[in-house]
Protein backbone atom coordinates (compact mmCIF):
# COMPACT_ATOMS: atom_id res chain seq x y z
CA UNK A 1 0.00 0.00 0.00
CA UNK A 2 1.34 3.42 -0.98
CA UNK A 3 1.20 6.37 1.35
CA UNK A 4 0.50 9.78 -0.06
CA UNK A 5 3.46 12.11 0.28
CA UNK A 6 2.52 15.55 1.58
CA UNK A 7 4.35 18.37 -0.14
CA UNK A 8 6.11 20.76 2.19
CA UNK A 9 7.85 24.03 1.36
CA UNK A 10 10.01 26.44 3.35
CA UNK A 11 7.91 28.82 5.46
CA UNK A 12 7.94 32.57 4.94
CA UNK A 13 9.30 34.54 6.62
CA UNK A 14 12.26 32.24 7.08
CA UNK A 15 12.40 30.91 10.64
CA UNK A 16 13.24 27.82 12.62
CA UNK A 17 10.74 25.41 14.13
CA UNK A 18 10.69 24.23 17.75
CA UNK A 19 13.33 21.59 16.92
CA UNK A 20 15.72 24.21 15.57
CA UNK A 21 15.22 23.14 11.95
CA UNK A 22 14.00 25.19 9.02
CA UNK A 23 10.24 25.74 9.40
CA UNK A 24 8.04 24.33 6.65
CA UNK A 25 4.57 25.14 5.36
CA UNK A 26 2.09 22.98 3.45
CA UNK A 27 1.58 23.86 -0.21
CA UNK A 28 -1.50 26.07 0.24
CA UNK A 29 0.20 28.08 2.98
CA UNK A 30 3.34 28.34 0.84
CA UNK A 31 1.28 29.77 -2.03
CA UNK A 32 -0.19 32.32 0.42
CA UNK A 33 3.36 33.24 1.45
CA UNK A 34 4.31 33.74 -2.21
CA UNK A 35 1.35 36.08 -2.70
CA UNK A 36 2.39 38.10 0.34
CA UNK A 37 5.96 38.39 -0.96
CA UNK A 38 4.71 39.57 -4.36
CA UNK A 39 2.30 42.14 -2.93
CA UNK A 40 4.76 43.80 -0.56
CA UNK A 41 7.92 43.70 -2.65
CA UNK A 42 8.72 46.93 -4.49
CA UNK A 43 9.92 46.68 -8.09
CA UNK A 44 13.70 46.99 -8.09
CA UNK A 45 14.08 45.36 -4.67
CA UNK A 46 15.20 41.99 -6.05
CA UNK A 47 18.54 41.99 -7.81
CA UNK A 48 17.91 39.17 -10.29
CA UNK A 49 14.23 40.09 -10.85
CA UNK A 50 14.02 43.88 -10.87
CA UNK A 51 10.44 43.89 -12.19
CA UNK A 52 9.13 41.49 -9.50
CA UNK A 53 6.59 43.00 -7.10
CA UNK A 54 3.62 45.33 -6.91
CA UNK A 55 4.97 48.30 -5.01
CA UNK A 56 1.84 48.67 -2.89
CA UNK A 57 3.73 50.05 0.08
CA UNK A 58 5.13 52.83 -2.10
CA UNK A 59 1.59 54.17 -2.42
CA UNK A 60 0.57 54.05 1.25
CA UNK A 61 0.77 57.82 1.71
CA UNK A 62 -0.64 58.74 -1.70
CA UNK A 63 -3.99 60.55 -1.40
CA UNK A 64 -6.90 58.17 -1.92
CA UNK A 65 -9.08 58.46 -5.00
CA UNK A 66 -11.27 56.11 -7.04
CA UNK A 67 -8.72 56.35 -9.87
CA UNK A 68 -5.85 55.29 -7.58
CA UNK A 69 -7.88 52.36 -6.24
CA UNK A 70 -8.64 51.18 -9.79
CA UNK A 71 -5.01 51.55 -10.83
CA UNK A 72 -3.84 49.60 -7.77
CA UNK A 73 -6.27 46.76 -8.43
CA UNK A 74 -5.19 46.54 -12.07
CA UNK A 75 -1.51 46.56 -11.07
CA UNK A 76 -2.01 43.87 -8.42
CA UNK A 77 -4.12 41.73 -10.78
CA UNK A 78 -1.46 41.99 -13.51
CA UNK A 79 1.35 41.08 -11.10
CA UNK A 80 -0.56 38.11 -9.67
CA UNK A 81 -1.28 36.85 -13.19
CA UNK A 82 2.29 37.33 -14.39
CA UNK A 83 4.17 35.85 -11.45
CA UNK A 84 1.71 33.40 -9.87
CA UNK A 85 -0.78 32.67 -12.65
CA UNK A 86 0.34 29.03 -12.86
CA UNK A 87 -0.31 28.55 -9.14
CA UNK A 88 -3.53 30.47 -8.51
CA UNK A 89 -6.71 31.63 -10.16
CA UNK A 90 -7.89 34.98 -8.80
CA UNK A 91 -11.65 35.11 -8.24
CA UNK A 92 -12.01 38.46 -6.42
CA UNK A 93 -9.66 41.28 -5.55
CA UNK A 94 -10.15 44.51 -3.61
CA UNK A 95 -7.39 46.92 -2.58
CA UNK A 96 -8.13 49.42 0.20
CA UNK A 97 -5.77 52.15 1.40
CA UNK A 98 -6.57 53.82 4.72
CA UNK A 99 -4.20 56.29 6.38
CA UNK A 100 -0.84 54.46 6.35
CA UNK A 101 -2.20 50.91 5.83
CA UNK A 102 -2.92 49.01 2.63
CA UNK A 103 -5.22 45.98 2.75
CA UNK A 104 -5.66 43.52 -0.07
CA UNK A 105 -8.74 41.32 0.08
CA UNK A 106 -8.17 38.35 -2.20
CA UNK A 107 -10.25 35.29 -3.06
CA UNK A 108 -8.35 32.72 -5.09
CA UNK A 109 -8.14 29.04 -5.92
CA UNK A 110 -4.88 27.12 -5.56
CA UNK A 111 -4.74 25.27 -8.87
CA UNK A 112 -2.88 22.16 -7.67
CA UNK A 113 -5.19 21.44 -4.73
CA UNK A 114 -8.39 23.14 -5.97
CA UNK A 115 -8.77 24.76 -2.55
CA UNK A 116 -10.56 28.10 -2.46
CA UNK A 117 -9.09 30.67 -0.08
CA UNK A 118 -10.14 34.08 1.19
CA UNK A 119 -7.19 36.05 2.53
CA UNK A 120 -6.51 39.57 3.76
CA UNK A 121 -2.98 40.90 3.31
CA UNK A 122 -2.03 44.01 5.23
CA UNK A 123 1.01 46.19 4.99
CA UNK A 124 1.92 49.57 6.38
CA UNK A 125 4.35 52.26 5.48
CA UNK A 126 7.22 53.40 7.68
CA UNK A 127 6.16 54.68 11.09
Coordinates of C-alpha atoms in Angstrom, one line a residue:
X1 CA 0.0 0.0 0.0
X2 CA 1.3 3.4 -1.0
X3 CA 1.2 6.4 1.3
X4 CA 0.5 9.8 -0.1
X5 CA 3.5 12.1 0.3
X6 CA 2.5 15.6 1.6
X7 CA 4.3 18.4 -0.1
X8 CA 6.1 20.8 2.2
X9 CA 7.9 24.0 1.4
X10 CA 10.0 26.4 3.4
X11 CA 7.9 28.8 5.5
X12 CA 7.9 32.6 4.9
X13 CA 9.3 34.5 6.6
X14 CA 12.3 32.2 7.1
X15 CA 12.4 30.9 10.6
X16 CA 13.2 27.8 12.6
X17 CA 10.7 25.4 14.1
X18 CA 10.7 24.2 17.7
X19 CA 13.3 21.6 16.9
X20 CA 15.7 24.2 15.6
X21 CA 15.2 23.1 12.0
X22 CA 14.0 25.2 9.0
X23 CA 10.2 25.7 9.4
X24 CA 8.0 24.3 6.7
X25 CA 4.6 25.1 5.4
X26 CA 2.1 23.0 3.5
X27 CA 1.6 23.9 -0.2
X28 CA -1.5 26.1 0.2
X29 CA 0.2 28.1 3.0
X30 CA 3.3 28.3 0.8
X31 CA 1.3 29.8 -2.0
X32 CA -0.2 32.3 0.4
X33 CA 3.4 33.2 1.5
X34 CA 4.3 33.7 -2.2
X35 CA 1.4 36.1 -2.7
X36 CA 2.4 38.1 0.3
X37 CA 6.0 38.4 -1.0
X38 CA 4.7 39.6 -4.4
X39 CA 2.3 42.1 -2.9
X40 CA 4.8 43.8 -0.6
X41 CA 7.9 43.7 -2.7
X42 CA 8.7 46.9 -4.5
X43 CA 9.9 46.7 -8.1
X44 CA 13.7 47.0 -8.1
X45 CA 14.1 45.4 -4.7
X46 CA 15.2 42.0 -6.0
X47 CA 18.5 42.0 -7.8
X48 CA 17.9 39.2 -10.3
X49 CA 14.2 40.1 -10.8
X50 CA 14.0 43.9 -10.9
X51 CA 10.4 43.9 -12.2
X52 CA 9.1 41.5 -9.5
X53 CA 6.6 43.0 -7.1
X54 CA 3.6 45.3 -6.9
X55 CA 5.0 48.3 -5.0
X56 CA 1.8 48.7 -2.9
X57 CA 3.7 50.0 0.1
X58 CA 5.1 52.8 -2.1
X59 CA 1.6 54.2 -2.4
X60 CA 0.6 54.0 1.2
X61 CA 0.8 57.8 1.7
X62 CA -0.6 58.7 -1.7
X63 CA -4.0 60.6 -1.4
X64 CA -6.9 58.2 -1.9
X65 CA -9.1 58.5 -5.0
X66 CA -11.3 56.1 -7.0
X67 CA -8.7 56.3 -9.9
X68 CA -5.9 55.3 -7.6
X69 CA -7.9 52.4 -6.2
X70 CA -8.6 51.2 -9.8
X71 CA -5.0 51.6 -10.8
X72 CA -3.8 49.6 -7.8
X73 CA -6.3 46.8 -8.4
X74 CA -5.2 46.5 -12.1
X75 CA -1.5 46.6 -11.1
X76 CA -2.0 43.9 -8.4
X77 CA -4.1 41.7 -10.8
X78 CA -1.5 42.0 -13.5
X79 CA 1.4 41.1 -11.1
X80 CA -0.6 38.1 -9.7
X81 CA -1.3 36.8 -13.2
X82 CA 2.3 37.3 -14.4
X83 CA 4.2 35.8 -11.4
X84 CA 1.7 33.4 -9.9
X85 CA -0.8 32.7 -12.7
X86 CA 0.3 29.0 -12.9
X87 CA -0.3 28.5 -9.1
X88 CA -3.5 30.5 -8.5
X89 CA -6.7 31.6 -10.2
X90 CA -7.9 35.0 -8.8
X91 CA -11.7 35.1 -8.2
X92 CA -12.0 38.5 -6.4
X93 CA -9.7 41.3 -5.5
X94 CA -10.1 44.5 -3.6
X95 CA -7.4 46.9 -2.6
X96 CA -8.1 49.4 0.2
X97 CA -5.8 52.1 1.4
X98 CA -6.6 53.8 4.7
X99 CA -4.2 56.3 6.4
X100 CA -0.8 54.5 6.3
X101 CA -2.2 50.9 5.8
X102 CA -2.9 49.0 2.6
X103 CA -5.2 46.0 2.8
X104 CA -5.7 43.5 -0.1
X105 CA -8.7 41.3 0.1
X106 CA -8.2 38.3 -2.2
X107 CA -10.3 35.3 -3.1
X108 CA -8.4 32.7 -5.1
X109 CA -8.1 29.0 -5.9
X110 CA -4.9 27.1 -5.6
X111 CA -4.7 25.3 -8.9
X112 CA -2.9 22.2 -7.7
X113 CA -5.2 21.4 -4.7
X114 CA -8.4 23.1 -6.0
X115 CA -8.8 24.8 -2.6
X116 CA -10.6 28.1 -2.5
X117 CA -9.1 30.7 -0.1
X118 CA -10.1 34.1 1.2
X119 CA -7.2 36.0 2.5
X120 CA -6.5 39.6 3.8
X121 CA -3.0 40.9 3.3
X122 CA -2.0 44.0 5.2
X123 CA 1.0 46.2 5.0
X124 CA 1.9 49.6 6.4
X125 CA 4.4 52.3 5.5
X126 CA 7.2 53.4 7.7
X127 CA 6.2 54.7 11.1

